PDB file of C-alpha atoms in Angstrom:
ATOM      1  CA  MET V 542       0.000   0.000   0.000  1.00 82.00           C
ATOM      2  CA  THR V 543       1.030   3.597  -0.571  1.00 86.00           C
ATOM      3  CA  PRO V 544       1.639   5.821   2.498  1.00 90.00           C
ATOM      4  CA  MET V 545      -1.697   7.567   1.901  1.00 92.00           C
ATOM      5  CA  GLU V 546      -3.529   4.234   1.663  1.00 91.00           C
ATOM      6  CA  THR V 547      -1.817   3.044   4.854  1.00 93.00           C
ATOM      7  CA  LEU V 548      -2.883   6.220   6.668  1.00 93.00           C
ATOM      8  CA  HIS V 549      -6.443   6.023   5.311  1.00 94.00           C
ATOM      9  CA  TYR V 550      -6.997   2.389   6.298  1.00 94.00           C
ATOM     10  CA  SER V 551      -5.245   2.867   9.657  1.00 94.00           C
ATOM     11  CA  VAL V 552      -7.747   5.595  10.544  1.00 95.00           C
ATOM     12  CA  GLN V 553     -10.595   3.472   9.174  1.00 93.00           C
ATOM     13  CA  GLY V 554      -9.459   0.425  11.168  1.00 93.00           C
ATOM     14  CA  THR V 555      -9.071   2.492  14.338  1.00 94.00           C
ATOM     15  CA  LEU V 556     -12.602   3.900  14.084  1.00 94.00           C
ATOM     16  CA  LEU V 557     -14.031   0.479  13.301  1.00 91.00           C
ATOM     17  CA  SER V 558     -12.261  -1.351  16.142  1.00 92.00           C
ATOM     18  CA  VAL V 559     -13.054   1.333  18.722  1.00 92.00           C
ATOM     19  CA  SER V 560     -16.716   1.507  17.628  1.00 91.00           C
ATOM     20  CA  ILE V 561     -17.267  -2.260  17.806  1.00 90.00           C
ATOM     21  CA  SER V 562     -15.393  -2.520  21.110  1.00 90.00           C
ATOM     22  CA  TRP V 563     -17.490   0.247  22.625  1.00 91.00           C
ATOM     23  CA  VAL V 564     -20.757  -1.293  21.429  1.00 90.00           C
ATOM     24  CA  PHE V 565     -19.877  -4.688  22.930  1.00 91.00           C
ATOM     25  CA  TYR V 566     -18.006  -3.625  26.088  1.00 90.00           C
ATOM     26  CA  LYS V 567     -18.365   0.127  26.809  1.00 88.00           C
ATOM     27  CA  SER V 568     -14.846   0.064  28.213  1.00 88.00           C
ATOM     28  CA  VAL V 569     -12.070   2.539  27.450  1.00 90.00           C
ATOM     29  CA  PHE V 570      -9.497  -0.126  28.350  1.00 90.00           C
ATOM     30  CA  VAL V 571     -10.967  -2.632  25.876  1.00 89.00           C
ATOM     31  CA  CYS V 572     -11.140   0.069  23.207  1.00 90.00           C
ATOM     32  CA  GLY V 573      -7.456   0.746  23.766  1.00 91.00           C
ATOM     33  CA  VAL V 574      -6.559  -2.955  23.541  1.00 90.00           C
ATOM     34  CA  SER V 575      -8.678  -3.318  20.395  1.00 89.00           C
ATOM     35  CA  LEU V 576      -6.326  -0.924  18.578  1.00 90.00           C
ATOM     36  CA  LEU V 577      -3.971  -3.893  18.204  1.00 91.00           C
ATOM     37  CA  SER V 578      -6.450  -5.300  15.693  1.00 90.00           C
ATOM     38  CA  VAL V 579      -5.638  -2.412  13.320  1.00 92.00           C
ATOM     39  CA  VAL V 580      -2.524  -4.363  12.272  1.00 92.00           C
ATOM     40  CA  PHE V 581      -4.695  -7.287  11.152  1.00 92.00           C
ATOM     41  CA  TYR V 582      -7.154  -4.894   9.507  1.00 93.00           C
ATOM     42  CA  LEU V 583      -4.314  -3.402   7.445  1.00 94.00           C
ATOM     43  CA  LYS V 584      -3.275  -6.895   6.322  1.00 93.00           C
ATOM     44  CA  TYR V 585      -6.895  -7.647   5.431  1.00 91.00           C
ATOM     45  CA  LYS V 586      -7.229  -4.449   3.374  1.00 92.00           C
ATOM     46  CA  GLN V 587      -3.865  -5.095   1.746  1.00 93.00           C
ATOM     47  CA  GLU V 588      -5.097  -8.494   0.604  1.00 91.00           C
ATOM     48  CA  GLN V 589      -8.321  -6.931  -0.664  1.00 89.00           C
ATOM     49  CA  LEU V 590      -6.368  -4.306  -2.628  1.00 91.00           C
ATOM     50  CA  ARG V 591      -4.100  -7.022  -4.019  1.00 90.00           C
ATOM     51  CA  LYS V 592      -7.099  -9.020  -5.247  1.00 87.00           C
ATOM     52  CA  LYS V 593      -8.685  -5.897  -6.726  1.00 89.00           C
ATOM     53  CA  ARG V 594      -5.479  -4.966  -8.562  1.00 89.00           C
ATOM     54  CA  LEU V 595      -5.031  -8.550  -9.781  1.00 89.00           C
ATOM     55  CA  GLU V 596      -8.609  -8.602 -11.067  1.00 87.00           C
ATOM     56  CA  LEU V 597      -7.991  -5.341 -12.920  1.00 89.00           C
ATOM     57  CA  LEU V 598      -4.783  -6.794 -14.345  1.00 91.00           C
ATOM     58  CA  ARG V 599      -6.695  -9.873 -15.522  1.00 88.00           C
ATOM     59  CA  MET V 600      -9.182  -7.677 -17.382  1.00 87.00           C
ATOM     60  CA  GLN V 601      -6.349  -5.705 -18.991  1.00 90.00           C
ATOM     61  CA  PHE V 602      -4.539  -8.955 -19.832  1.00 90.00           C
ATOM     62  CA  ARG V 603      -7.648 -10.264 -21.577  1.00 86.00           C
ATOM     63  CA  ASP V 604      -7.931  -7.100 -23.666  1.00 88.00           C
ATOM     64  CA  GLY V 605      -4.210  -7.217 -24.422  1.00 89.00           C
ATOM     65  CA  ILE V 606      -4.160 -10.753 -25.767  1.00 86.00           C
ATOM     66  CA  VAL V 607      -7.381 -10.134 -27.727  1.00 85.00           C
ATOM     67  CA  MET V 608      -5.624  -7.197 -29.422  1.00 87.00           C
ATOM     68  CA  MET V 609      -2.553  -9.357 -29.955  1.00 86.00           C
ATOM     69  CA  ALA V 610      -4.638 -12.131 -31.531  1.00 83.00           C
ATOM     70  CA  SER V 611      -6.286  -9.669 -33.942  1.00 85.00           C
ATOM     71  CA  LEU V 612      -2.852  -8.314 -34.956  1.00 86.00           C
ATOM     72  CA  LEU V 613      -1.552 -11.848 -35.529  1.00 82.00           C
ATOM     73  CA  SER V 614      -4.544 -12.656 -37.706  1.00 81.00           C
ATOM     74  CA  ALA V 615      -3.759  -9.496 -39.703  1.00 83.00           C
ATOM     75  CA  GLY V 616      -0.293 -10.877 -40.521  1.00 82.00           C
ATOM     76  CA  TYR V 617       1.886  -9.386 -37.783  1.00 83.00           C
ATOM     77  CA  SER V 618       4.603 -11.514 -36.192  1.00 82.00           C
ATOM     78  CA  PRO V 619       4.277 -12.172 -32.428  1.00 82.00           C
ATOM     79  CA  GLU V 620       7.138  -9.747 -31.736  1.00 84.00           C
ATOM     80  CA  ASN V 621       5.625  -6.932 -33.818  1.00 87.00           C
ATOM     81  CA  ALA V 622       2.185  -7.595 -32.331  1.00 87.00           C
ATOM     82  CA  VAL V 623       3.570  -7.147 -28.798  1.00 87.00           C
ATOM     83  CA  ALA V 624       5.118  -3.820 -29.842  1.00 88.00           C
ATOM     84  CA  LYS V 625       1.774  -2.575 -31.226  1.00 89.00           C
ATOM     85  CA  VAL V 626      -0.428  -3.554 -28.273  1.00 90.00           C
ATOM     86  CA  PRO V 627       0.732  -0.906 -25.698  1.00 89.00           C
ATOM     87  CA  ALA V 628      -0.663   2.027 -27.678  1.00 88.00           C
ATOM     88  CA  GLU V 629      -4.040   0.286 -27.986  1.00 87.00           C
ATOM     89  CA  LEU V 630      -4.147  -0.568 -24.295  1.00 90.00           C
ATOM     90  CA  GLU V 631      -3.252   3.006 -23.314  1.00 89.00           C
ATOM     91  CA  MET V 632      -6.247   4.277 -25.288  1.00 89.00           C
ATOM     92  CA  LEU V 633      -8.504   1.825 -23.461  1.00 88.00           C
ATOM     93  CA  TRP V 634      -7.067   1.798 -19.922  1.00 90.00           C
ATOM     94  CA  GLY V 635      -4.759   4.828 -19.706  1.00 87.00           C
ATOM     95  CA  LYS V 636      -0.979   5.236 -19.747  1.00 85.00           C
ATOM     96  CA  ASP V 637      -0.562   4.074 -16.149  1.00 86.00           C
ATOM     97  CA  ALA V 638      -2.411   0.780 -16.675  1.00 89.00           C
ATOM     98  CA  ASP V 639      -0.342  -2.141 -15.370  1.00 91.00           C
ATOM     99  CA  MET V 640      -0.760  -4.232 -18.525  1.00 92.00           C
ATOM    100  CA  ALA V 641       0.185  -1.317 -20.802  1.00 91.00           C
ATOM    101  CA  LEU V 642       3.392  -0.900 -18.790  1.00 92.00           C
ATOM    102  CA  GLU V 643       4.021  -4.645 -19.021  1.00 92.00           C
ATOM    103  CA  PHE V 644       3.666  -4.638 -22.802  1.00 92.00           C
ATOM    104  CA  HIS V 645       6.046  -1.671 -22.974  1.00 92.00           C
ATOM    105  CA  LYS V 646       8.514  -3.682 -20.897  1.00 92.00           C
ATOM    106  CA  MET V 647       8.091  -6.682 -23.210  1.00 92.00           C
ATOM    107  CA  SER V 648       8.645  -4.490 -26.277  1.00 91.00           C
ATOM    108  CA  ASN V 649      11.855  -3.049 -24.815  1.00 92.00           C
ATOM    109  CA  GLU V 650      13.152  -6.524 -23.951  1.00 92.00           C
ATOM    110  CA  LEU V 651      12.432  -7.700 -27.492  1.00 90.00           C
ATOM    111  CA  LEU V 652      14.656  -4.866 -28.758  1.00 89.00           C
ATOM    112  CA  LEU V 653      17.423  -6.425 -26.629  1.00 89.00           C
ATOM    113  CA  ASN V 654      16.881  -9.716 -28.512  1.00 87.00           C
ATOM    114  CA  ARG V 655      15.404 -11.562 -25.541  1.00 88.00           C
ATOM    115  CA  PRO V 656      13.256 -14.565 -26.616  1.00 88.00           C
ATOM    116  CA  ILE V 657       9.555 -13.748 -26.556  1.00 86.00           C
ATOM    117  CA  GLU V 658       8.747 -17.064 -24.835  1.00 86.00           C
ATOM    118  CA  ALA V 659      11.024 -16.160 -21.922  1.00 89.00           C
ATOM    119  CA  ILE V 660       9.418 -12.706 -21.697  1.00 91.00           C
ATOM    120  CA  TRP V 661       5.905 -14.157 -21.430  1.00 90.00           C
ATOM    121  CA  ASN V 662       7.084 -16.746 -18.920  1.00 90.00           C
ATOM    122  CA  ASP V 663       8.669 -14.016 -16.789  1.00 92.00           C
ATOM    123  CA  PHE V 664       5.436 -11.973 -16.834  1.00 92.00           C
ATOM    124  CA  ALA V 665       3.364 -15.035 -15.903  1.00 90.00           C
ATOM    125  CA  LYS V 666       5.554 -15.725 -12.851  1.00 90.00           C
ATOM    126  CA  ARG V 667       5.541 -12.100 -11.659  1.00 90.00           C
ATOM    127  CA  SER V 668       1.809 -11.560 -12.156  1.00 88.00           C
ATOM    128  CA  GLY V 669       0.718 -14.737 -10.368  1.00 84.00           C
ATOM    129  CA  MET V 670      -2.186 -15.112 -12.822  1.00 86.00           C
ATOM    130  CA  GLU V 671      -3.153 -18.655 -13.732  1.00 84.00           C
ATOM    131  CA  GLU V 672      -4.404 -17.425 -17.112  1.00 83.00           C
ATOM    132  CA  ALA V 673      -1.046 -15.802 -17.880  1.00 87.00           C
ATOM    133  CA  GLU V 674       0.811 -18.988 -16.909  1.00 88.00           C
ATOM    134  CA  ASN V 675      -1.408 -21.093 -19.182  1.00 84.00           C
ATOM    135  CA  PHE V 676      -0.982 -18.620 -22.032  1.00 84.00           C
ATOM    136  CA  ALA V 677       2.815 -18.544 -21.589  1.00 86.00           C
ATOM    137  CA  GLN V 678       2.999 -22.347 -21.653  1.00 86.00           C
ATOM    138  CA  VAL V 679       0.871 -22.603 -24.798  1.00 83.00           C
ATOM    139  CA  PHE V 680       2.865 -19.831 -26.468  1.00 81.00           C
ATOM    140  CA  ALA V 681       6.210 -21.486 -25.655  1.00 83.00           C
ATOM    141  CA  ILE V 682       5.063 -24.901 -26.957  1.00 83.00           C
ATOM    142  CA  VAL V 683       3.770 -23.417 -30.216  1.00 79.00           C
ATOM    143  CA  LYS V 684       6.970 -21.402 -30.809  1.00 76.00           C
ATOM    144  CA  ARG V 685       9.197 -24.422 -30.168  1.00 77.00           C
ATOM    145  CA  SER V 686       7.136 -26.771 -32.327  1.00 76.00           C
ATOM    146  CA  GLY V 687       6.846 -24.282 -35.200  1.00 71.00           C
ATOM    147  CA  GLY V 688       3.036 -24.456 -35.252  1.00 67.00           C
ATOM    148  CA  ASN V 689       0.529 -21.892 -36.434  1.00 72.00           C
ATOM    149  CA  VAL V 690       1.054 -19.207 -33.770  1.00 72.00           C
ATOM    150  CA  SER V 691      -1.890 -17.072 -34.854  1.00 74.00           C
ATOM    151  CA  LEU V 692      -4.361 -19.980 -34.847  1.00 77.00           C
ATOM    152  CA  ILE V 693      -3.228 -21.378 -31.491  1.00 75.00           C
ATOM    153  CA  ILE V 694      -3.242 -17.977 -29.784  1.00 76.00           C
ATOM    154  CA  GLN V 695      -6.751 -17.264 -31.089  1.00 77.00           C
ATOM    155  CA  TRP V 696      -7.819 -20.632 -29.653  1.00 78.00           C
ATOM    156  CA  ALA V 697      -6.195 -19.766 -26.308  1.00 76.00           C
ATOM    157  CA  VAL V 698      -7.861 -16.339 -26.309  1.00 77.00           C
ATOM    158  CA  GLN V 699     -11.233 -17.946 -26.983  1.00 79.00           C
ATOM    159  CA  ARG V 700     -10.808 -20.319 -24.028  1.00 79.00           C
ATOM    160  CA  LEU V 701      -9.738 -17.478 -21.736  1.00 79.00           C
ATOM    161  CA  ASN V 702     -12.692 -15.366 -22.850  1.00 78.00           C
ATOM    162  CA  GLN V 703     -15.071 -18.212 -22.011  1.00 81.00           C
ATOM    163  CA  ARG V 704     -13.614 -18.377 -18.518  1.00 80.00           C
ATOM    164  CA  PHE V 705     -13.839 -14.610 -18.023  1.00 79.00           C
ATOM    165  CA  GLN V 706     -17.443 -14.580 -19.235  1.00 81.00           C
ATOM    166  CA  ALA V 707     -18.363 -17.402 -16.847  1.00 82.00           C
ATOM    167  CA  GLU V 708     -16.830 -15.458 -13.960  1.00 79.00           C
ATOM    168  CA  GLU V 709     -18.680 -12.288 -14.951  1.00 80.00           C
ATOM    169  CA  GLN V 710     -21.994 -14.172 -15.037  1.00 82.00           C
ATOM    170  CA  ILE V 711     -21.326 -15.641 -11.580  1.00 81.00           C
ATOM    171  CA  GLN V 712     -20.403 -12.237 -10.142  1.00 79.00           C
ATOM    172  CA  THR V 713     -23.557 -10.717 -11.657  1.00 82.00           C
ATOM    173  CA  MET V 714     -25.700 -13.382 -10.025  1.00 80.00           C
ATOM    174  CA  LEU V 715     -23.924 -12.912  -6.681  1.00 79.00           C
ATOM    175  CA  ALA V 716     -24.117  -9.100  -6.675  1.00 80.00           C
ATOM    176  CA  SER V 717     -27.474  -9.007  -4.886  1.00 81.00           C
ATOM    177  CA  ARG V 718     -26.332 -11.680  -2.400  1.00 82.00           C
ATOM    178  CA  LYS V 719     -23.232  -9.658  -1.550  1.00 83.00           C
ATOM    179  CA  TYR V 720     -25.400  -6.602  -0.935  1.00 85.00           C
ATOM    180  CA  GLU V 721     -27.679  -8.654   1.331  1.00 85.00           C
ATOM    181  CA  GLN V 722     -24.617  -9.975   3.154  1.00 85.00           C
ATOM    182  CA  LYS V 723     -23.414  -6.430   3.913  1.00 85.00           C
ATOM    183  CA  ILE V 724     -26.848  -5.537   5.308  1.00 88.00           C
ATOM    184  CA  MET V 725     -26.996  -8.695   7.446  1.00 88.00           C
ATOM    185  CA  ASN V 726     -23.494  -8.004   8.796  1.00 87.00           C
ATOM    186  CA  SER V 727     -24.566  -4.588  10.058  1.00 88.00           C
ATOM    187  CA  ILE V 728     -27.880  -5.682  11.643  1.00 90.00           C
ATOM    188  CA  PRO V 729     -26.435  -7.083  14.946  1.00 89.00           C
ATOM    189  CA  ILE V 730     -24.466  -3.867  15.535  1.00 89.00           C
ATOM    190  CA  ILE V 731     -27.500  -1.721  14.672  1.00 91.00           C
ATOM    191  CA  ILE V 732     -29.689  -3.706  17.108  1.00 90.00           C
ATOM    192  CA  LEU V 733     -27.168  -3.275  19.948  1.00 89.00           C
ATOM    193  CA  VAL V 734     -26.840   0.456  19.266  1.00 90.00           C
ATOM    194  CA  TYR V 735     -30.635   0.840  19.136  1.00 90.00           C
ATOM    195  CA  ILE V 736     -31.148  -0.972  22.459  1.00 90.00           C
ATOM    196  CA  ASN V 737     -28.370   1.052  24.098  1.00 88.00           C
ATOM    197  CA  ILE V 738     -30.028   4.286  22.995  1.00 89.00           C
ATOM    198  CA  SER V 739     -33.702   3.418  23.526  1.00 88.00           C
ATOM    199  CA  SER V 740     -33.560   1.144  26.615  1.00 85.00           C
ATOM    200  CA  PRO V 741     -30.047   1.045  28.106  1.00 85.00           C
ATOM    201  CA  GLU V 742     -31.323  -0.453  31.365  1.00 85.00           C
ATOM    202  CA  MET V 743     -32.345  -3.644  29.511  1.00 84.00           C
ATOM    203  CA  ILE V 744     -28.744  -4.674  28.856  1.00 85.00           C
ATOM    204  CA  SER V 745     -26.865  -2.692  31.482  1.00 86.00           C
ATOM    205  CA  SER V 746     -25.928  -5.938  33.275  1.00 86.00           C
ATOM    206  CA  MET V 747     -24.101  -7.074  30.122  1.00 88.00           C
ATOM    207  CA  TYR V 748     -21.598  -4.242  30.631  1.00 88.00           C
ATOM    208  CA  THR V 749     -21.285  -4.265  34.431  1.00 86.00           C
ATOM    209  CA  THR V 750     -21.118  -7.936  35.456  1.00 88.00           C
ATOM    210  CA  ILE V 751     -18.528 -10.610  34.722  1.00 90.00           C
ATOM    211  CA  SER V 752     -21.114 -13.028  33.310  1.00 90.00           C
ATOM    212  CA  GLY V 753     -22.483 -10.273  31.099  1.00 89.00           C
ATOM    213  CA  ARG V 754     -19.042  -9.482  29.687  1.00 90.00           C
ATOM    214  CA  ILE V 755     -18.441 -13.183  29.034  1.00 92.00           C
ATOM    215  CA  ILE V 756     -21.732 -13.405  27.139  1.00 92.00           C
ATOM    216  CA  MET V 757     -20.862 -10.284  25.104  1.00 91.00           C
ATOM    217  CA  THR V 758     -17.457 -11.769  24.290  1.00 92.00           C
ATOM    218  CA  ILE V 759     -19.116 -14.980  23.061  1.00 94.00           C
ATOM    219  CA  CYS V 760     -21.542 -12.907  20.973  1.00 92.00           C
ATOM    220  CA  LEU V 761     -18.649 -10.944  19.473  1.00 91.00           C
ATOM    221  CA  CYS V 762     -16.813 -14.174  18.581  1.00 93.00           C
ATOM    222  CA  ILE V 763     -19.959 -15.604  16.961  1.00 93.00           C
ATOM    223  CA  TYR V 764     -20.412 -12.362  15.028  1.00 91.00           C
ATOM    224  CA  LEU V 765     -16.817 -12.407  13.717  1.00 90.00           C
ATOM    225  CA  VAL V 766     -17.037 -16.085  12.734  1.00 92.00           C
ATOM    226  CA  SER V 767     -20.365 -15.464  10.979  1.00 90.00           C
ATOM    227  CA  TYR V 768     -18.862 -12.506   9.138  1.00 88.00           C
ATOM    228  CA  GLY V 769     -15.965 -14.660   7.930  1.00 87.00           C
ATOM    229  CA  LEU V 770     -18.286 -17.497   6.831  1.00 88.00           C
ATOM    230  CA  ALA V 771     -20.544 -15.077   4.942  1.00 84.00           C
ATOM    231  CA  LYS V 772     -17.508 -13.718   3.076  1.00 82.00           C
ATOM    232  CA  LYS V 773     -16.416 -17.247   2.160  1.00 82.00           C
ATOM    233  CA  ILE V 774     -19.869 -18.231   0.895  1.00 81.00           C
ATOM    234  CA  VAL V 775     -20.132 -15.399  -1.634  1.00 74.00           C
ATOM    235  CA  GLU V 776     -16.546 -15.706  -2.880  1.00 74.00           C
ATOM    236  CA  ILE V 777     -16.775 -18.240  -5.688  1.00 65.00           C
ATOM    237  CA  GLU V 778     -13.819 -18.890  -7.995  1.00 62.00           C
ATOM    238  CA  VAL V 779     -14.084 -20.492 -11.418  1.00 55.00           C
TER     239      VAL V 779
END
């Protein structure tokens, strides 16, 4: 994360941990101890940002190889096609797009006479994308065997597009469920806040007795486990 992102999510994590701790315990000491959870919150947000960036890279990768396939079908060599793709990607995603920068890097390495198979293999390892690894393997096999590069790459692009489309359909179907999940996650907190405001005497013993604090701790644990399970249920990978 950038320094600004670290600051933003640190403040966000602090407010979230203090708010939840106060709702469940109404203790300044517990609120102070809960600040330790900000470290885990930062790791959680970092993972979320990583997944978001990887998903964006996958979309840019799909567009890049589609452009490359169309250039190959027009008679360009794989090396010349790679050199042409960055300008097209910049028009679609902007100059700072990760995949546009990657294609620029590939083009520069080709000028240094580095084998194109090795370049694709290097990108696949650095990106961590399964689709890129599959594409790099297919590309290397075709180049070594002297097969029809254009035809094989178009076939690979078609298979990747089918996978992307399946994922998009799944995410579309899950969109409403994810929205419902967010609402359900907030309901227990809203109920506690409402009771504390409207009838604080009803649950005052939960904050002043040992048994009450134990019960609130159990409730908090159940809430966190439920939150984690709900996240797992709606995260489906193809």
